[in-house]
Coordinates of C-alpha atoms in Angstrom, one line a residue:
M177 CA 60.1 -114.8 -20.6
R178 CA 63.1 -112.7 -19.7
R179 CA 63.9 -112.1 -23.4
L180 CA 60.3 -111.1 -23.9
Q181 CA 60.5 -108.7 -21.0
E182 CA 63.7 -107.1 -22.3
H183 CA 62.1 -106.7 -25.7
L184 CA 59.1 -104.9 -24.1
L185 CA 60.9 -102.9 -21.3
G186 CA 64.4 -102.8 -22.7
P187 CA 67.4 -104.4 -21.0
S188 CA 66.8 -104.4 -17.2
K189 CA 69.0 -102.3 -15.1
T190 CA 69.1 -103.6 -11.5
G191 CA 70.3 -102.0 -8.3
V192 CA 70.8 -98.3 -7.7
S193 CA 73.3 -96.0 -9.4
S194 CA 76.3 -94.4 -7.7
S195 CA 74.3 -91.2 -7.4
T196 CA 74.2 -89.7 -3.9
S197 CA 70.8 -88.0 -4.7
E198 CA 67.9 -88.8 -2.4
I199 CA 65.6 -91.7 -3.1
W200 CA 61.9 -91.4 -2.7
L201 CA 60.0 -94.6 -2.2
L202 CA 56.2 -94.3 -1.8
G203 CA 56.4 -91.1 0.3
V204 CA 59.6 -92.0 2.3
C205 CA 62.9 -90.3 1.6
Y206 CA 66.2 -92.2 1.8
K207 CA 69.3 -90.1 2.1
V208 CA 72.5 -91.5 0.5
S209 CA 75.7 -90.0 1.8
P210 CA 78.8 -89.6 -0.4
E211 CA 80.7 -91.9 2.0
E212 CA 78.3 -94.9 1.4
S213 CA 79.6 -97.8 -0.6
F214 CA 77.6 -99.0 -3.6
S215 CA 79.1 -102.4 -3.8
D216 CA 76.9 -105.5 -3.4
V217 CA 78.6 -106.4 -0.1
I218 CA 78.7 -103.1 1.9
L219 CA 75.8 -100.7 1.9
G220 CA 75.3 -97.6 3.9
D221 CA 72.5 -97.2 6.4
G222 CA 70.3 -95.2 3.9
L223 CA 70.6 -97.9 1.2
V224 CA 70.0 -100.7 3.7
A225 CA 66.8 -99.1 4.8
F226 CA 65.8 -98.5 1.2
F227 CA 66.3 -102.1 0.2
Q228 CA 64.4 -103.3 3.3
D229 CA 61.5 -101.1 2.4
F230 CA 61.6 -102.1 -1.3
S231 CA 61.7 -105.8 -0.6
S232 CA 58.8 -105.5 1.8
R233 CA 56.5 -104.2 -1.0
I234 CA 54.1 -106.9 -2.2
R235 CA 54.8 -108.0 -5.8
M236 CA 52.2 -109.7 -8.1
T237 CA 53.4 -111.5 -11.2
Y238 CA 52.1 -113.6 -14.0
R239 CA 50.8 -116.9 -12.7
K240 CA 50.2 -120.3 -14.3
G241 CA 48.2 -123.3 -13.3
F242 CA 45.2 -121.6 -11.7
E243 CA 41.6 -122.6 -12.2
P244 CA 40.0 -121.4 -15.5
I245 CA 38.8 -117.8 -15.6
G246 CA 35.0 -117.8 -15.9
D247 CA 33.9 -119.7 -19.0
S248 CA 37.3 -119.3 -20.7
K249 CA 40.1 -121.9 -20.9
F250 CA 42.7 -119.5 -19.6
T251 CA 44.7 -121.0 -16.7
S252 CA 47.4 -118.4 -16.9
D253 CA 47.7 -114.6 -17.5
V254 CA 51.1 -114.8 -19.2
N255 CA 51.6 -112.1 -21.9
W256 CA 48.3 -110.2 -21.2
G257 CA 47.8 -109.7 -17.4
C258 CA 50.6 -107.3 -16.6
M259 CA 48.4 -104.2 -16.1
L260 CA 46.0 -106.2 -13.9
R261 CA 49.0 -107.5 -11.8
S262 CA 50.4 -104.0 -11.5
S263 CA 47.1 -102.7 -10.2
Q264 CA 46.9 -105.6 -7.7
M265 CA 50.3 -104.5 -6.4
L266 CA 49.0 -100.9 -5.9
V267 CA 45.9 -102.0 -4.1
A268 CA 47.9 -104.4 -2.0
Q269 CA 50.2 -101.6 -0.8
A270 CA 47.1 -99.5 0.1
L271 CA 45.9 -102.4 2.3
L272 CA 49.3 -102.8 3.8
F273 CA 49.4 -99.1 4.7
H274 CA 45.8 -99.2 6.0
R275 CA 46.2 -102.3 8.2
L276 CA 49.9 -102.4 9.2
G277 CA 51.1 -98.8 8.6
R278 CA 53.7 -97.3 6.3
S279 CA 56.6 -98.4 8.6
W280 CA 55.8 -102.1 8.4
R281 CA 58.5 -104.3 7.0
K282 CA 58.3 -108.0 6.2
P283 CA 59.6 -110.0 9.2
L284 CA 62.7 -112.0 8.7
Q285 CA 61.3 -114.9 10.7
K286 CA 58.0 -116.7 10.9
P287 CA 55.3 -116.7 12.1
F288 CA 54.1 -113.7 10.0
D289 CA 51.6 -111.0 11.0
Q290 CA 48.0 -112.2 10.6
E291 CA 47.0 -109.0 8.8
Y292 CA 49.8 -109.6 6.2
I293 CA 48.7 -113.1 5.5
E294 CA 45.1 -112.1 5.2
I295 CA 46.1 -109.4 2.6
L296 CA 47.9 -112.0 0.5
Q297 CA 44.9 -114.4 0.7
L298 CA 42.7 -111.7 -0.8
F299 CA 44.8 -111.8 -4.0
G300 CA 44.9 -115.5 -4.5
D301 CA 44.3 -116.8 -8.0
S302 CA 40.8 -118.2 -7.7
E303 CA 37.2 -117.0 -7.9
E304 CA 36.9 -117.3 -4.2
S305 CA 39.6 -114.7 -3.6
A306 CA 38.1 -111.2 -3.3
F307 CA 40.7 -109.3 -5.4
S308 CA 41.9 -112.1 -7.7
I309 CA 42.4 -111.6 -11.4
H310 CA 39.2 -113.7 -11.8
S311 CA 37.2 -111.2 -9.7
L312 CA 38.7 -108.2 -11.3
L313 CA 38.0 -109.4 -14.8
Q314 CA 34.4 -110.2 -13.8
A315 CA 33.9 -106.7 -12.4
G316 CA 35.5 -105.0 -15.4
K317 CA 33.4 -106.5 -18.2
D318 CA 31.7 -103.2 -18.9
Y319 CA 35.1 -101.6 -19.4
G320 CA 36.4 -104.2 -21.8
L321 CA 38.3 -106.4 -19.4
A322 CA 38.5 -110.0 -20.7
A323 CA 40.8 -113.0 -20.3
G324 CA 43.5 -112.9 -22.9
S325 CA 43.2 -109.2 -23.7
W326 CA 45.5 -106.4 -22.6
V327 CA 43.9 -103.4 -20.9
G328 CA 44.9 -99.9 -20.1
P329 CA 45.1 -97.9 -16.9
Y330 CA 41.7 -96.1 -17.2
A331 CA 39.7 -99.3 -17.6
T332 CA 41.6 -100.9 -14.8
C333 CA 40.9 -98.1 -12.4
R334 CA 37.2 -98.1 -13.2
S335 CA 37.2 -101.9 -12.8
W336 CA 38.6 -101.6 -9.3
E337 CA 36.0 -99.0 -8.5
T338 CA 33.2 -101.4 -9.7
L339 CA 34.7 -104.4 -7.8
A340 CA 35.0 -102.4 -4.5
R341 CA 31.4 -101.3 -4.8
A342 CA 30.2 -104.8 -5.6
M343 CA 32.0 -106.2 -2.6
R344 CA 30.4 -103.7 -0.3
E345 CA 26.9 -104.6 -1.6
Q346 CA 27.4 -108.3 -1.0
T347 CA 24.5 -109.8 0.9
N348 CA 26.7 -112.7 2.0
L349 CA 28.1 -111.4 5.3
E350 CA 31.2 -113.6 5.1
K351 CA 32.1 -112.2 1.6
Q352 CA 31.3 -108.7 2.8
K353 CA 34.0 -109.0 5.4
N354 CA 36.5 -109.1 2.5
A355 CA 35.3 -105.8 1.0
L356 CA 37.9 -103.1 0.5
P357 CA 37.9 -101.1 3.7
M358 CA 38.2 -97.8 1.9
V359 CA 36.5 -95.6 -0.6
V360 CA 37.7 -95.9 -4.2
Y361 CA 37.6 -92.5 -6.0
V362 CA 38.7 -92.4 -9.6
V363 CA 39.7 -88.8 -10.4
S364 CA 38.9 -88.5 -14.0
G365 CA 37.2 -86.5 -16.7
D366 CA 34.3 -87.4 -18.9
E367 CA 33.9 -91.1 -19.6
D368 CA 33.8 -90.5 -23.3
G369 CA 37.4 -89.3 -23.3
E370 CA 36.8 -85.7 -24.2
R371 CA 40.0 -83.8 -24.8
G372 CA 41.2 -80.8 -22.8
G373 CA 42.0 -79.8 -19.3
A374 CA 43.3 -81.6 -16.3
P375 CA 41.0 -83.9 -14.3
V376 CA 39.6 -82.4 -11.1
L377 CA 39.5 -83.9 -7.6
C378 CA 36.3 -82.6 -6.2
I379 CA 36.2 -82.4 -2.4
E380 CA 32.4 -82.5 -2.3
D381 CA 32.4 -85.7 -4.3
A382 CA 35.0 -87.2 -1.9
A383 CA 32.8 -86.2 1.1
R384 CA 29.7 -87.7 -0.6
L385 CA 31.5 -91.0 -1.3
C386 CA 32.7 -91.2 2.3
S387 CA 29.2 -90.5 3.6
N388 CA 27.8 -93.3 1.5
F389 CA 30.6 -95.6 2.5
C390 CA 30.0 -95.0 6.2
K391 CA 26.2 -95.3 5.9
G392 CA 25.7 -92.5 8.4
Q393 CA 28.1 -94.1 11.0
G394 CA 30.9 -91.6 10.5
A395 CA 31.8 -88.4 8.6
W396 CA 34.8 -89.7 6.8
A397 CA 36.4 -92.9 5.5
P398 CA 39.9 -93.9 4.2
I399 CA 40.2 -93.2 0.5
L400 CA 42.1 -94.8 -2.3
L401 CA 42.5 -92.2 -5.0
L402 CA 43.2 -93.4 -8.6
V403 CA 44.2 -90.8 -11.2
P404 CA 44.4 -92.3 -14.8
L405 CA 46.1 -89.9 -17.2
V406 CA 47.4 -89.8 -20.7
L407 CA 50.3 -87.3 -20.8
G408 CA 51.2 -87.2 -24.4
L409 CA 50.6 -89.0 -27.7
D410 CA 53.4 -91.3 -28.8
K411 CA 55.6 -90.5 -25.9
L412 CA 55.5 -88.9 -22.4
N413 CA 55.6 -85.1 -22.6
V414 CA 58.7 -84.3 -20.6
R415 CA 57.1 -81.3 -18.9
Y416 CA 55.2 -83.7 -16.7
I417 CA 58.2 -85.6 -15.5
P418 CA 59.0 -83.3 -12.5
L419 CA 55.3 -83.4 -11.5
L420 CA 55.2 -87.2 -11.6
W421 CA 58.5 -87.3 -9.7
A422 CA 57.2 -85.0 -7.0
T423 CA 54.1 -87.2 -6.3
F424 CA 56.5 -89.8 -4.8
S425 CA 57.3 -87.3 -2.0
F426 CA 53.7 -87.2 -0.9
P427 CA 53.1 -89.2 2.3
Q428 CA 50.0 -90.6 0.6
S429 CA 51.9 -91.9 -2.4
L430 CA 51.0 -95.4 -3.8
G431 CA 53.1 -95.0 -6.9
I432 CA 52.3 -95.3 -10.6
L433 CA 50.8 -97.9 -12.9
G434 CA 53.0 -97.5 -15.9
G435 CA 55.8 -98.8 -18.0
K436 CA 56.4 -99.0 -21.7
P437 CA 53.7 -99.6 -24.4
G438 CA 52.1 -103.0 -23.8
A439 CA 54.3 -103.7 -20.8
S440 CA 52.9 -102.4 -17.5
T441 CA 55.0 -102.3 -14.3
Y442 CA 54.3 -100.9 -10.8
I443 CA 56.6 -97.9 -10.3
V444 CA 57.3 -97.3 -6.6
G445 CA 60.2 -94.9 -6.4
V446 CA 62.4 -92.3 -8.1
Q447 CA 66.0 -91.1 -7.9
D448 CA 67.3 -88.4 -10.3
G449 CA 65.7 -89.2 -13.7
N450 CA 65.1 -92.9 -13.0
A451 CA 62.1 -94.8 -11.7
F452 CA 62.3 -97.9 -9.6
Y453 CA 59.7 -100.5 -10.3
L454 CA 58.3 -104.0 -9.4
D455 CA 58.1 -106.1 -12.5
P456 CA 55.1 -108.5 -13.0
H457 CA 56.7 -110.2 -16.1
E458 CA 57.9 -113.3 -14.3
V459 CA 55.9 -116.5 -14.6
Q460 CA 55.3 -118.3 -11.3
L461 CA 53.0 -121.1 -10.2
A462 CA 49.7 -120.1 -8.9
V463 CA 49.5 -120.1 -5.1
D464 CA 46.6 -119.6 -2.7
I465 CA 47.6 -118.8 0.8
A466 CA 45.1 -119.8 3.6
R467 CA 44.3 -116.8 5.8
D468 CA 45.3 -118.6 9.0
N469 CA 48.6 -120.0 7.7
L470 CA 51.1 -117.8 9.4
E471 CA 54.0 -120.1 8.3
A472 CA 53.2 -119.8 4.6
D473 CA 55.9 -119.4 2.0
T474 CA 55.4 -115.9 0.8
S475 CA 58.6 -115.5 -1.1
S476 CA 56.9 -115.4 -4.5
Y477 CA 55.1 -112.1 -3.4
H478 CA 58.4 -110.2 -2.9
C479 CA 61.4 -109.2 -4.9
N480 CA 64.9 -108.3 -3.9
D481 CA 66.0 -107.1 -7.3
V482 CA 65.6 -103.4 -7.7
R483 CA 64.9 -102.6 -11.3
Q484 CA 64.9 -99.1 -12.9
M485 CA 64.0 -97.3 -16.1
P486 CA 64.4 -93.7 -17.2
L487 CA 61.3 -91.7 -16.4
D488 CA 61.2 -90.2 -19.9
M489 CA 60.8 -93.7 -21.4
M490 CA 57.4 -94.2 -19.6
D491 CA 54.3 -94.8 -21.6
P492 CA 52.2 -91.6 -21.5
S493 CA 49.2 -93.7 -20.5
L494 CA 49.4 -94.3 -16.7
A495 CA 47.6 -94.0 -13.4
I496 CA 48.8 -92.5 -10.1
G497 CA 47.6 -93.8 -6.8
F498 CA 47.3 -92.2 -3.3
Y499 CA 45.9 -93.5 0.0
C500 CA 44.5 -91.1 2.6
R501 CA 43.8 -92.6 6.0
D502 CA 41.4 -90.0 7.4
K503 CA 40.1 -86.5 6.9
D504 CA 43.3 -84.8 8.1
D505 CA 45.4 -86.9 5.8
F506 CA 43.0 -86.1 2.9
D507 CA 43.2 -82.4 3.7
D508 CA 47.0 -82.6 3.7
F509 CA 47.0 -84.4 0.4
C510 CA 44.7 -81.7 -1.2
A511 CA 47.1 -79.0 0.0
R512 CA 50.1 -80.8 -1.5
A513 CA 48.3 -81.5 -4.7
S514 CA 47.2 -77.8 -5.0
E515 CA 50.8 -76.6 -4.4
L516 CA 52.0 -79.0 -7.1
A517 CA 49.4 -77.7 -9.5
D518 CA 50.6 -74.2 -8.7
K519 CA 54.1 -75.2 -9.8
S520 CA 53.0 -76.7 -13.1
N521 CA 53.3 -73.6 -15.3
G522 CA 49.6 -74.1 -16.3
A523 CA 49.8 -77.8 -17.1
P524 CA 49.0 -79.7 -13.9
L525 CA 48.5 -83.5 -13.6
F526 CA 45.2 -82.8 -11.9
T527 CA 43.6 -80.0 -9.9
V528 CA 41.6 -79.8 -6.6
A529 CA 38.3 -78.0 -6.3
Q530 CA 35.7 -77.7 -3.6
S531 CA 32.9 -78.2 -6.1
L532 CA 32.8 -79.0 -9.8
N533 CA 30.7 -75.9 -10.3
M534 CA 33.6 -73.7 -9.5
P535 CA 35.5 -72.1 -12.4
K536 CA 38.5 -74.0 -13.6
P537 CA 41.7 -72.6 -12.1
G538 CA 43.9 -70.6 -14.4
Q539 CA 47.6 -70.5 -14.5
H540 CA 49.2 -69.7 -11.1
K541 CA 52.1 -67.3 -11.3
D542 CA 53.1 -67.4 -7.6
L543 CA 54.7 -70.5 -6.2
M544 CA 53.4 -71.5 -2.8
V545 CA 55.6 -72.6 0.1
D546 CA 56.7 -76.2 -0.5
K547 CA 55.2 -78.7 1.9
T548 CA 56.3 -81.9 0.2
G549 CA 59.4 -82.3 2.4
G550 CA 61.6 -82.5 -0.7
D551 CA 64.4 -80.3 -2.1
Q552 CA 62.6 -77.1 -3.2
E553 CA 65.5 -75.8 -5.3
T554 CA 66.0 -79.1 -7.0
F555 CA 62.3 -79.4 -7.9
D556 CA 62.1 -75.9 -9.3
E557 CA 65.2 -76.6 -11.4
K558 CA 63.5 -79.6 -12.8
L559 CA 60.4 -77.5 -13.7
N560 CA 62.6 -74.8 -15.3
N561 CA 64.4 -77.4 -17.4
C562 CA 61.0 -78.5 -18.9
E563 CA 59.5 -75.1 -19.7
G564 CA 60.8 -75.2 -23.2
D565 CA 58.6 -78.1 -24.1
S566 CA 55.3 -76.3 -23.6
N567 CA 54.6 -76.7 -27.4
E568 CA 54.4 -80.5 -26.8
D569 CA 51.4 -80.1 -24.4
D570 CA 49.5 -83.1 -25.9
W571 CA 46.9 -84.1 -23.3
Q572 CA 44.1 -86.6 -23.3
L573 CA 41.4 -86.1 -20.6
L574 CA 40.1 -89.4 -19.4

């Protein structure tokens, strides 16, 4: 399996480089000072904090030995389930942030947090688990999801949208308790895949989804934003790399579903021109954790090996995720996203509009004040370095 992984993703490079550049991990910046040691034995405070954060992220991998999926004979997702596992990781982080907060770290000693165990239980490998690979495949039938078949980011995002809606509409109150406690909004274009333009996040649509979710009990709800994109034809158009890099500085960042063709990973951080990711291409035995077992062995859901790949080697087909806790958080996200679009030299990842009836924004010549908390000069230099590639502006609207 490791040889297969290296064939798909290339030889794995583990750890962090000797660079002293800042590291962004799902909206949190880790400063690395020149005095810090990069040996495996002694690490500076910034790197220690980064590793603690990274190892606390929930990792989903290939599993074997689970009950058959539907009417199929598949008892493992080896060689075909990596995109589904990557998407499970992203949704699991959203639940961690929602229930335990961004500052939560996996405790070194048991018993574990009840909320943490309950989140893992939701992703067990059985039909009874709300967000299992079994449940996701069932929800995604209309988008081509099937046991044994590889699937892309767009279909995966739509399948999560369908699954979240189906869980909320459950008449079984016990099952309804496991429903995703947030709106799922897929920011996308026409479903027939028409070419042209960036997808638009419509504020009115978000408000409508929140109103329906709350059923009149509140004005707003937490939102999981999924933005599937195709940023090039055979390879990622390098002009988008600085924009993708910048999304990791958003406090709402949930990372990226992406990797190399046919080999999805969950990208959680960036440093210089590299992406740090969690790899689902490890085969582990299926495990279902009881929601009241605070002494459970959860080691198979975490990883201490930091793997990285060059950003310019990413598959152009990917999906970005964001989590907005409330209306203020959503407004802050929209402001950051709009500023990022203004810095895109006319080729944004996506845009923000109050209504879809508004005219599409044109190219913005004036850069707004940076609110991402990152290094403005460094970010602008990254943009300038990519301006010469505008003739490679291959774009697929999803």
